CSV table of C-alpha atoms in Angstrom, one decimal:
chain,number,residue,atom,x,y,z
D,30,MET,CA,120.7,122.2,56.4
D,31,ILE,CA,122.6,125.5,56.1
D,32,PHE,CA,123.3,126.8,59.6
D,33,ASN,CA,122.8,130.5,59.6
D,34,LYS,CA,122.2,132.5,62.8
D,35,GLY,CA,118.4,132.0,62.6
D,36,ASN,CA,118.7,128.2,62.3
D,37,VAL,CA,121.2,128.1,65.2
D,38,LEU,CA,118.9,130.1,67.4
D,39,PHE,CA,115.9,127.9,66.5
D,40,LEU,CA,117.9,124.7,67.1
D,41,PHE,CA,119.1,126.1,70.5
D,42,LEU,CA,115.5,126.9,71.5
D,43,PHE,CA,114.2,123.6,70.3
D,44,ILE,CA,116.8,121.7,72.4
D,45,LEU,CA,116.3,124.0,75.4
D,46,ILE,CA,112.5,123.5,75.4
D,47,GLY,CA,112.9,119.8,74.9
D,48,THR,CA,115.2,119.6,77.8
D,49,MET,CA,112.9,121.6,80.0
D,50,CYS,CA,110.0,119.3,79.1
D,51,THR,CA,112.0,116.2,79.9
D,52,VAL,CA,113.1,117.6,83.3
D,53,LYS,CA,109.6,118.5,84.2
D,54,GLU,CA,108.3,115.1,83.2
D,55,GLN,CA,110.9,113.5,85.4
D,56,TYR,CA,110.4,115.5,88.5
D,57,THR,CA,106.6,115.7,88.3
D,58,LEU,CA,106.6,111.9,88.4
D,59,VAL,CA,109.2,111.6,91.2
D,60,LEU,CA,106.7,110.0,93.6
D,61,GLY,CA,104.9,107.9,91.0
D,62,LYS,CA,101.3,107.8,90.0
D,63,ILE,CA,98.9,108.7,92.9
D,64,PRO,CA,97.7,105.3,94.3
D,65,PHE,CA,93.9,105.7,94.4
D,66,PRO,CA,92.1,102.6,95.7
D,67,LYS,CA,90.1,100.5,93.3
D,68,ASP,CA,87.0,101.0,95.4
D,69,ASN,CA,87.6,104.8,95.6
D,70,PRO,CA,88.8,106.0,92.2
D,71,ASP,CA,89.7,109.6,91.6
D,72,SER,CA,87.5,112.2,89.9
D,73,PRO,CA,87.5,116.0,89.8
D,74,GLU,CA,84.0,116.1,91.1
D,75,LYS,CA,84.8,113.9,94.1
D,76,ARG,CA,87.9,116.0,94.9
D,77,ALA,CA,85.9,119.2,94.8
D,78,PHE,CA,83.3,117.6,97.1
D,79,GLY,CA,86.0,116.5,99.5
D,80,LYS,CA,87.5,120.0,99.5
D,81,LEU,CA,84.1,121.4,100.6
D,82,LEU,CA,84.0,118.9,103.4
D,83,PHE,CA,87.6,119.6,104.4
D,84,PHE,CA,86.8,123.2,105.1
D,85,ASP,CA,83.4,122.6,106.6
D,86,LYS,CA,83.3,123.3,110.4
D,87,ARG,CA,80.0,121.3,110.7
D,88,LEU,CA,82.2,118.2,110.9
D,89,SER,CA,83.0,119.3,114.5
D,90,LYS,CA,80.7,119.0,117.6
D,91,ASN,CA,80.0,122.7,117.9
D,92,ASN,CA,80.8,123.9,114.4
D,93,GLU,CA,84.1,125.5,115.6
D,94,VAL,CA,86.7,123.4,113.9
D,95,SER,CA,87.2,122.0,110.4
D,96,CYS,CA,89.9,119.7,109.0
D,97,ALA,CA,91.6,122.8,107.7
D,98,SER,CA,91.8,124.4,111.1
D,99,CYS,CA,94.6,122.0,112.0
D,100,HIS,CA,95.8,121.4,108.4
D,101,GLN,CA,96.2,124.9,106.9
D,102,PRO,CA,97.3,125.1,103.2
D,103,SER,CA,99.5,128.1,104.0
D,104,LYS,CA,101.5,126.1,106.5
D,105,ALA,CA,101.9,123.0,104.3
D,106,PHE,CA,98.8,121.6,105.8
D,107,THR,CA,100.0,121.9,109.4
D,108,ASP,CA,99.0,124.6,111.9
D,109,GLY,CA,102.2,125.9,113.4
D,110,LEU,CA,101.2,124.9,116.9
D,111,PRO,CA,103.0,122.4,119.2
D,112,LYS,CA,99.6,120.6,119.6
D,113,SER,CA,96.4,121.6,117.7
D,114,ARG,CA,93.5,123.3,119.3
D,115,GLY,CA,90.2,121.4,119.1
D,116,VAL,CA,86.6,122.1,120.1
D,117,ARG,CA,86.0,124.2,123.3
D,118,GLY,CA,89.6,125.1,123.5
D,119,SER,CA,90.8,121.5,124.0
D,120,ILE,CA,94.4,120.6,123.1
D,121,ALA,CA,95.1,117.6,120.8
D,122,MET,CA,97.2,114.8,121.9
D,123,ARG,CA,99.9,115.4,119.3
D,124,ASN,CA,101.4,117.8,116.8
D,125,ALA,CA,99.5,118.0,113.5
D,126,PRO,CA,101.5,116.4,110.7
D,127,SER,CA,101.4,117.6,107.1
D,128,LEU,CA,98.9,116.0,104.8
D,129,LEU,CA,101.0,116.7,101.7
D,130,ASN,CA,101.8,113.5,99.8
D,131,SER,CA,99.8,111.5,102.3
D,132,ALA,CA,98.5,109.5,99.3
D,133,TYR,CA,101.8,107.7,99.3
D,134,PHE,CA,101.9,106.8,103.0
D,135,SER,CA,101.8,103.2,104.0
D,136,SER,CA,100.2,104.0,107.4
D,137,TYR,CA,98.7,107.0,109.2
D,138,MET,CA,98.8,108.6,112.6
D,139,TYR,CA,102.0,108.7,114.7
D,140,ASP,CA,101.4,105.2,115.9
D,141,GLY,CA,101.3,103.9,112.3
D,142,GLU,CA,98.2,101.8,113.1
D,143,VAL,CA,95.7,103.3,110.7
D,144,LYS,CA,96.2,101.8,107.2
D,145,THR,CA,94.1,103.9,104.8
D,146,LEU,CA,93.1,107.5,104.4
D,147,GLU,CA,89.5,106.5,104.4
D,148,GLN,CA,89.9,105.2,108.0
D,149,GLN,CA,92.2,108.1,109.0
D,150,VAL,CA,89.6,110.8,108.3
D,151,LEU,CA,87.3,109.3,111.0
D,152,VAL,CA,89.9,109.7,113.7
D,153,PRO,CA,89.9,113.5,114.2
D,154,ILE,CA,86.1,113.7,113.8
D,155,GLN,CA,85.6,111.3,116.7
D,156,ASP,CA,88.5,112.4,119.0
D,157,HIS,CA,87.1,114.4,121.9
D,158,ARG,CA,90.2,116.6,121.9
D,159,GLU,CA,89.9,117.5,118.2
D,160,MET,CA,86.5,117.7,116.5
D,161,GLY,CA,84.7,115.9,119.3
D,162,SER,CA,81.8,114.7,117.2
D,163,SER,CA,80.6,111.4,115.7
D,164,MET,CA,79.7,110.3,112.2
D,165,LYS,CA,76.0,110.1,113.3
D,166,GLU,CA,76.0,113.7,114.5
D,167,VAL,CA,77.9,114.9,111.4
D,168,LEU,CA,75.5,113.2,109.0
D,169,GLN,CA,72.5,114.7,110.9
D,170,LYS,CA,73.8,118.2,110.2
D,171,LEU,CA,75.1,117.7,106.7
D,172,SER,CA,71.9,115.9,105.5
D,173,LYS,CA,70.2,119.3,105.9
D,174,ASP,CA,72.4,120.7,103.1
D,175,SER,CA,70.7,120.2,99.8
D,176,ASN,CA,73.9,120.8,97.8
D,177,TYR,CA,75.7,118.0,99.7
D,178,LYS,CA,72.7,115.6,99.2
D,179,ARG,CA,72.8,116.4,95.5
D,180,LEU,CA,76.5,115.8,95.2
D,181,ALA,CA,76.3,112.5,97.0
D,182,LYS,CA,73.6,111.3,94.6
D,183,GLN,CA,75.5,112.7,91.5
D,184,ILE,CA,79.0,111.4,92.4
D,185,PHE,CA,78.3,108.3,94.4
D,186,GLN,CA,74.7,107.4,93.4
D,187,ARG,CA,73.7,107.0,97.0
D,188,GLU,CA,72.4,109.0,100.0
D,189,LEU,CA,74.8,111.1,102.0
D,190,ASP,CA,76.3,108.7,104.5
D,191,ALA,CA,79.6,107.8,106.1
D,192,TYR,CA,80.8,106.1,103.0
D,193,VAL,CA,80.3,109.3,101.0
D,194,VAL,CA,82.0,111.5,103.5
D,195,THR,CA,85.1,109.4,104.1
D,196,ARG,CA,85.6,108.7,100.4
D,197,ALA,CA,85.2,112.3,99.3
D,198,LEU,CA,87.5,113.6,102.1
D,199,SER,CA,90.2,111.0,101.4
D,200,THR,CA,90.1,111.7,97.6
D,201,TYR,CA,90.7,115.3,98.3
D,202,GLU,CA,93.6,114.5,100.6
D,203,ARG,CA,95.1,112.3,98.0
D,204,SER,CA,95.2,115.2,95.6
D,205,LEU,CA,97.5,117.2,97.9
D,206,ILE,CA,100.8,116.5,96.1
D,207,SER,CA,104.2,118.2,96.7
D,208,GLN,CA,106.9,116.9,94.4
D,209,ASN,CA,108.3,119.8,92.5
D,210,SER,CA,110.7,121.3,95.0
D,211,ARG,CA,114.0,122.9,94.0
D,212,PHE,CA,115.7,119.7,95.1
D,213,ASP,CA,113.4,117.6,92.9
D,214,GLN,CA,114.4,119.8,90.0
D,215,TYR,CA,118.1,119.4,90.9
D,216,ARG,CA,117.8,115.7,90.9
D,217,ALA,CA,116.0,115.8,87.6
D,218,GLY,CA,118.9,117.6,85.9
D,219,ALA,CA,118.6,121.3,86.7
D,220,LYS,CA,121.9,121.3,88.5
D,221,SER,CA,122.3,125.1,88.6
D,222,ILE,CA,119.1,125.5,90.7
D,223,LEU,CA,120.9,124.8,93.9
D,224,ASN,CA,123.9,126.7,95.2
D,225,ALA,CA,127.2,125.3,96.5
D,226,ASP,CA,126.1,125.4,100.2
D,227,GLU,CA,122.8,123.6,99.4
D,228,ILE,CA,124.6,120.9,97.5
D,229,ALA,CA,127.1,120.5,100.3
D,230,GLY,CA,124.1,120.2,102.7
D,231,TRP,CA,122.7,117.4,100.6
D,232,LYS,CA,126.0,115.6,100.7
D,233,LEU,CA,126.1,115.9,104.5
D,234,PHE,CA,122.6,114.6,104.7
D,235,SER,CA,123.1,111.7,102.3
D,236,GLU,CA,126.8,110.7,102.7
D,237,LYS,CA,128.4,112.0,106.0
D,238,LEU,CA,125.4,111.5,108.3
D,239,TYR,CA,122.8,108.8,108.9
D,240,CYS,CA,119.8,110.9,107.8
D,241,THR,CA,118.9,108.8,104.8
D,242,LYS,CA,118.6,105.6,106.9
D,243,CYS,CA,115.3,106.9,108.1
D,244,HIS,CA,114.5,109.8,105.8
D,245,SER,CA,114.9,107.9,102.5
D,246,GLY,CA,113.3,107.5,99.2
D,247,ALA,CA,111.3,110.1,97.2
D,248,ASN,CA,109.2,111.0,100.2
D,249,PHE,CA,112.1,111.3,102.6
D,250,THR,CA,110.8,108.7,105.0
D,251,ASN,CA,111.0,104.9,105.4
D,252,TYR,CA,107.5,104.9,107.0
D,253,GLN,CA,108.8,102.9,110.0
D,254,VAL,CA,107.6,103.4,113.6
D,255,VAL,CA,110.7,103.8,115.8
D,256,SER,CA,112.0,105.7,118.8
D,257,ASN,CA,114.4,108.6,118.0
D,258,GLY,CA,115.4,109.1,121.7
D,259,LEU,CA,113.5,112.3,122.1
D,260,TYR,CA,113.2,111.7,125.8
D,261,SER,CA,114.6,109.3,128.5
D,262,ASP,CA,111.1,109.2,129.9
D,263,TYR,CA,108.1,109.7,127.5
D,264,GLY,CA,105.6,110.3,130.3
D,265,ILE,CA,102.0,110.0,129.3
D,266,ASP,CA,102.4,109.6,125.6
D,267,GLN,CA,104.3,106.3,125.1
D,268,GLY,CA,103.9,106.2,121.3
D,269,ARG,CA,103.0,102.9,119.6
D,270,TYR,CA,103.1,101.2,123.0
D,271,ARG,CA,99.5,102.4,123.6
D,272,ILE,CA,98.3,100.3,120.7
D,273,ASN,CA,99.8,96.9,121.5
D,274,GLY,CA,101.3,97.3,125.0
D,275,LEU,CA,104.7,96.0,123.8
D,276,GLU,CA,107.7,97.2,125.8
D,277,LYS,CA,109.8,97.4,122.6
D,278,GLU,CA,107.3,99.9,121.2
D,279,LYS,CA,107.5,102.4,124.0
D,280,GLY,CA,108.6,105.8,122.6
D,281,ALA,CA,108.1,104.7,119.0
D,282,PHE,CA,106.5,107.1,116.5
D,283,LYS,CA,106.3,107.0,112.8
D,284,VAL,CA,109.2,108.6,110.8
D,285,PRO,CA,107.8,111.8,109.2
D,286,SER,CA,108.4,112.9,105.6
D,287,LEU,CA,110.9,115.8,105.4
D,288,ARG,CA,109.2,117.4,102.4
D,289,ASN,CA,108.3,121.0,103.2
D,290,VAL,CA,110.0,120.5,106.6
D,291,SER,CA,111.0,124.2,106.9
D,292,LEU,CA,107.3,125.1,106.8
D,293,THR,CA,106.1,122.6,109.4
D,294,ALA,CA,107.6,123.8,112.7
D,295,PRO,CA,107.4,123.0,115.5
D,296,TYR,CA,108.8,119.5,115.3
D,297,MET,CA,108.5,116.0,116.8
D,298,HIS,CA,105.2,114.2,117.8
D,299,ASP,CA,104.6,116.7,120.5
D,300,GLY,CA,105.9,119.9,118.8
D,301,SER,CA,108.5,120.3,121.5
D,302,ILE,CA,111.4,121.4,119.2
D,303,GLN,CA,110.9,124.8,117.6
D,304,THR,CA,113.6,125.1,114.9
D,305,LEU,CA,115.5,122.9,112.4
D,306,ARG,CA,118.7,123.9,114.1
D,307,GLU,CA,117.4,122.5,117.3
D,308,VAL,CA,116.4,119.3,115.6
D,309,ILE,CA,119.9,119.0,114.2
D,310,SER,CA,121.3,119.6,117.7
D,311,HIS,CA,119.1,116.8,119.1
D,312,TYR,CA,120.4,114.3,116.7
D,313,SER,CA,124.0,115.5,116.9
D,314,LYS,CA,123.9,114.6,120.6
D,315,GLY,CA,122.7,111.1,119.8
D,316,GLY,CA,119.4,111.7,121.4
D,317,SER,CA,118.5,110.9,125.0
D,318,ARG,CA,119.3,107.7,126.7
D,319,PHE,CA,116.3,105.4,126.2
D,320,PRO,CA,116.2,101.6,126.0
D,321,ASN,CA,114.2,101.5,122.8
D,322,LYS,CA,116.1,104.2,120.9
D,323,SER,CA,117.0,103.2,117.4
D,324,SER,CA,120.5,102.0,117.0
D,325,ILE,CA,120.9,104.2,114.0
D,326,ILE,CA,121.0,107.3,116.1
D,327,LYS,CA,124.5,108.1,117.2
D,328,PRO,CA,126.3,111.4,118.1
D,329,PHE,CA,128.0,113.3,115.4
D,330,LYS,CA,129.9,116.6,115.1
D,331,LEU,CA,129.3,119.4,112.6
D,332,ASN,CA,130.9,122.9,112.6
D,333,ASN,CA,128.7,126.0,112.2
D,334,LEU,CA,129.2,126.1,108.4
D,335,GLU,CA,128.1,122.5,108.1
D,336,ILE,CA,125.0,123.1,110.3
D,337,ASN,CA,124.1,126.1,108.0
D,338,GLN,CA,124.6,123.9,104.9
D,339,LEU,CA,122.4,121.1,106.2
D,340,GLU,CA,119.7,123.6,107.1
D,341,LEU,CA,119.9,125.2,103.7
D,342,PHE,CA,119.5,121.8,102.0
D,343,LEU,CA,116.4,121.0,104.1
D,344,LYS,CA,114.9,124.3,102.9
D,345,THR,CA,115.2,123.1,99.3
D,346,LEU,CA,112.6,120.5,99.9
D,347,VAL,CA,109.7,123.0,99.9
D,348,ASP,CA,107.0,122.9,97.2
D,349,THR,CA,103.5,124.2,97.7
D,350,SER,CA,102.9,125.1,94.1
D,351,THR,CA,100.2,122.4,93.6
D,352,VAL,CA,98.1,123.4,96.6
D,353,ASN,CA,98.5,127.1,96.0
């Protein structure tokens, strides 16, 4: 080939486009294929049906609250409140976690006791502090909707029942994927997408501090249920202790994913910490003195620059492109 200016430009564009495609392919698969259960395979129709249900306030006792009331797309599927508001102004027991990437979770709820999304969607419907209803009441209302009855028959080949509602909702929730953050792109090869302070923050997070011992892997969580020493006395909410009554599980809550963390304030299981800077401060002090506190959590010192860098890195984990 004779390399004139036109050929060189074409070759440059060909390489550039090829590189971009390779990077995109890598970071869009960072979390792996969405693990849909064999008995609840994915389909566009089922996802769309689940989305209708997700935004439908008839799932609550008095038609005031939908799933989306506590899991708002604009807030990375949280609600920005310390504890969510349910029917009749009631206050939920805990802070609403993000649903993004919940398809990959190994357990659900802060206790880590619920094992599937199909089971998880039942919890807020039946909780008197949240939607305050029952599946029987929900089905009585939804069965009057001719469109829902048609969709149940069309998609599931059965009448509208609890199986249909839980499978459609969980399928929609599994479609809420966030894996194309600036940090994902950086890890995939787009090194210039982060600035020097953001990269320094990543090095603090992954090398100097112990953050990755709990917030590890592609989803920035090890999915374990442990105590982070938030309190020396946890009061009414003793964490996983309420499930099994084991002393060693007092104050233990599931480690959350840090993806989109800058959008999901306030933090902790009870929404008691308002800012990322305050979260960093909590861990830098080594947490509160508590018998079950994880041995990983120890005091550390950061100067103001390092605190800023760590916070800037955490903000690179945002990606709401799929849900938007």
